[in-house]
Coordinates of N, CA and C in Angstrom, one line a residue:
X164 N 0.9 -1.2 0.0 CA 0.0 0.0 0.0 C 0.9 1.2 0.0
X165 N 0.6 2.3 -0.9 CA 1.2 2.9 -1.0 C 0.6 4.6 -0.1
X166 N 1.9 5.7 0.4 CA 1.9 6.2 1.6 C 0.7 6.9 1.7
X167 N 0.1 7.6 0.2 CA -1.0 8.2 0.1 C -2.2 6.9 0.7
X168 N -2.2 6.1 -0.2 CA -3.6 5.1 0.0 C -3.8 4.7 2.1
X169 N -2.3 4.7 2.3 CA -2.4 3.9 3.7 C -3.1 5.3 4.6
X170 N -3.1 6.8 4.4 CA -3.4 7.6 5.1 C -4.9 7.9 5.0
X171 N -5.7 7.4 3.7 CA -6.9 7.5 3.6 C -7.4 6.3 4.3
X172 N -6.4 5.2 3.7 CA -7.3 4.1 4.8 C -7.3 4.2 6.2
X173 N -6.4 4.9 7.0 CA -6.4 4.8 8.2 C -7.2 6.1 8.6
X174 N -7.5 7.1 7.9 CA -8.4 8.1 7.7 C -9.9 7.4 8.1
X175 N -10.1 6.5 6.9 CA -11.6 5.9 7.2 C -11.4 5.3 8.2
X176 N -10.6 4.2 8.8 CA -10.6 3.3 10.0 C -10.9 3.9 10.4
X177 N -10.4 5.3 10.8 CA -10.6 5.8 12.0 C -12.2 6.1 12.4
X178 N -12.7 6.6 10.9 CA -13.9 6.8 11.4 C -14.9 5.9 11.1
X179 N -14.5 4.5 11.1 CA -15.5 3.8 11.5 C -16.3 3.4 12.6
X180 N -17.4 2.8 12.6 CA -18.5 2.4 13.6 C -17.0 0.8 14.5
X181 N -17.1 1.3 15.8 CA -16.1 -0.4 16.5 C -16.9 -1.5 15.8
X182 N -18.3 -1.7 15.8 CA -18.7 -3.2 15.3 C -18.3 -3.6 13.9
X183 N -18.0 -2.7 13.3 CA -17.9 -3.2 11.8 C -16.2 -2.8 11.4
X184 N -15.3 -2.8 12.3 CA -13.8 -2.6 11.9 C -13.4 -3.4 10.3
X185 N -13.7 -5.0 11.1 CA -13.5 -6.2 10.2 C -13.8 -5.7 8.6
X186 N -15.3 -5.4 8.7 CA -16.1 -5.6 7.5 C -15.4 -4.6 6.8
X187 N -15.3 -3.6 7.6 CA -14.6 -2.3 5.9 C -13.0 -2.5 6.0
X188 N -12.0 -3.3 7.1 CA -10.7 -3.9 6.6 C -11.1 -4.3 5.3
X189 N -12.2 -5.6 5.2 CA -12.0 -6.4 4.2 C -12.8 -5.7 3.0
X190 N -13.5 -4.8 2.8 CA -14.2 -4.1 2.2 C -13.1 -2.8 1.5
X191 N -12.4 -2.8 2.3 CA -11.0 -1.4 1.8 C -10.0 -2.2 1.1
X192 N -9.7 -3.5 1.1 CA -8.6 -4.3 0.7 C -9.3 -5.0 -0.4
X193 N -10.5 -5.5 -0.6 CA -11.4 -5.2 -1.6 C -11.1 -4.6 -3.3
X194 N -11.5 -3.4 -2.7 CA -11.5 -1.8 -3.6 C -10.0 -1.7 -3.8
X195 N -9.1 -1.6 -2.9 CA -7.7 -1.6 -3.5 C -7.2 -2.4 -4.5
X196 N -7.7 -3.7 -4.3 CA -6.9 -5.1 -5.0 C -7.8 -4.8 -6.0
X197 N -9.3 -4.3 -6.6 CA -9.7 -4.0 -7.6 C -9.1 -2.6 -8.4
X198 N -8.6 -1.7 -7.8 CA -8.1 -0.5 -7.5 C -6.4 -0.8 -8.5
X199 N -5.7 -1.8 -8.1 CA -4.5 -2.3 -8.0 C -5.0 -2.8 -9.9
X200 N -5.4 -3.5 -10.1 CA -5.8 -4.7 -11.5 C -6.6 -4.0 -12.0
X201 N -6.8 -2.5 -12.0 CA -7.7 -2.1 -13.0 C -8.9 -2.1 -13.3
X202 N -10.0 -3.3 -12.3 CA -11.3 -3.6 -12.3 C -12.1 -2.9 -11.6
X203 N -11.7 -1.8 -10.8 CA -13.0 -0.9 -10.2 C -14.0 0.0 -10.6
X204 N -14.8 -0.7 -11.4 CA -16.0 0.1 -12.4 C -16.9 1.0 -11.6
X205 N -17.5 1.8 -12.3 CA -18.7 2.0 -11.9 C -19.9 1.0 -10.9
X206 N -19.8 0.5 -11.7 CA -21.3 -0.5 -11.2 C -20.7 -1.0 -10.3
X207 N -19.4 -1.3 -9.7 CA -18.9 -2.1 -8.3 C -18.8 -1.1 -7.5
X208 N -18.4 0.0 -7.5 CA -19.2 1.4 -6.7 C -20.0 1.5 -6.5
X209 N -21.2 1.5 -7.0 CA -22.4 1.9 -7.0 C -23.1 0.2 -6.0
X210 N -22.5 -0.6 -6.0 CA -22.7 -2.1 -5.3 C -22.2 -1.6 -3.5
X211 N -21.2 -1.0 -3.9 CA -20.3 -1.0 -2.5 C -20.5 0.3 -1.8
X212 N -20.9 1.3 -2.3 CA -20.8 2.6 -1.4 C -21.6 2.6 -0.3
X213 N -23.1 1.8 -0.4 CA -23.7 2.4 0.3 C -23.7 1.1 1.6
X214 N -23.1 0.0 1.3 CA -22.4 -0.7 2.5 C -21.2 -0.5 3.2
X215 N -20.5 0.6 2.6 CA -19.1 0.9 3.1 C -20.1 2.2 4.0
X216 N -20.8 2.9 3.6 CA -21.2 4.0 3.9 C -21.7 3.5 5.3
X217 N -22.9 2.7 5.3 CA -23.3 2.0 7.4 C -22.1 1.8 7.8
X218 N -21.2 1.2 7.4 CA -20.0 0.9 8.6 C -20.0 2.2 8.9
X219 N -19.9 3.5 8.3 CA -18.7 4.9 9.1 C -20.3 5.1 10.2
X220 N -19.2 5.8 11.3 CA -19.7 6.8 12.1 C -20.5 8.0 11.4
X221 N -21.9 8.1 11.7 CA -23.1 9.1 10.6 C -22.1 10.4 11.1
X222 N -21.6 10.8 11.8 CA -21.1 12.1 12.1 C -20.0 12.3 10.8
X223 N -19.5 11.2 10.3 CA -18.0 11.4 9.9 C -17.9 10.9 8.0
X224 N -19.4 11.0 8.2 CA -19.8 10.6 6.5 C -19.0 11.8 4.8
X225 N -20.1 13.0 5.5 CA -19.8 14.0 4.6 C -17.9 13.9 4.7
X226 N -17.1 14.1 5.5 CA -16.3 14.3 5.7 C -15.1 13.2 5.5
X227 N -15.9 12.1 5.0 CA -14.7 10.8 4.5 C -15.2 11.1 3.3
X228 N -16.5 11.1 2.7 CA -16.8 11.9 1.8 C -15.9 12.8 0.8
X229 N -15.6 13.8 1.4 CA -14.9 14.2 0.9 C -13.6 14.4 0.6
X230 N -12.8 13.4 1.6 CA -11.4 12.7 1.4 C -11.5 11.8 0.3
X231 N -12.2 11.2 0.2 CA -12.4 10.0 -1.1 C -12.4 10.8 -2.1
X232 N -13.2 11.4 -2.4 CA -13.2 12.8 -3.7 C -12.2 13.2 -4.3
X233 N -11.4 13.9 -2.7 CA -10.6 14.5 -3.4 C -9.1 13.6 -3.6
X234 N -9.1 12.3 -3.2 CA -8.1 11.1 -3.0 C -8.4 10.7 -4.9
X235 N -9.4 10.6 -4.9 CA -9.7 9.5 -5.8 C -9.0 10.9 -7.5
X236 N -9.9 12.3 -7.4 CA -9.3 13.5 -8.1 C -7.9 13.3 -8.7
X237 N -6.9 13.1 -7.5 CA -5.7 13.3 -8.0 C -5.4 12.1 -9.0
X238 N -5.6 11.0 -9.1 CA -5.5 9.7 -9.7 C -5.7 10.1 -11.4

């Protein structure tokens, strides 16, 4: 993982819900390794956002929100 990707992931950890740690580890390693090979389409976005979205903390939505954005922008 490279130094950018590791600070957004630990960005979201951070603001995940404690019951669902696991689920978005394996949900963020996921999207990378599709991320990594080229395969992260649309329609597997549109599958995954709004389950990645229940794991975060509702307070900390808009605001990973907008790290993703502007993460995903520079690419």
């Amino acid at each position: 993982m490279k130094a950018d990707e590791k600070k957004v992931y630990d960005f979201i950890m951070d603001r995940t819900k404690a019951g669902h740690q696991e689920d978005m580890k394996q949900l963020l390693a996921e999207l990378m390794e599709r991320r990594s090979t080229d395969k992260l389409d649309k329609m597997y976005l549109m599958s995954v956002v709004p389950r990645a979205l229940s794991y975060l903390d509702p307070d900390a939505v808009n605001e990973v929100k907008k790290v993703v954005s502007e993460f995903t922008a520079k690419r």
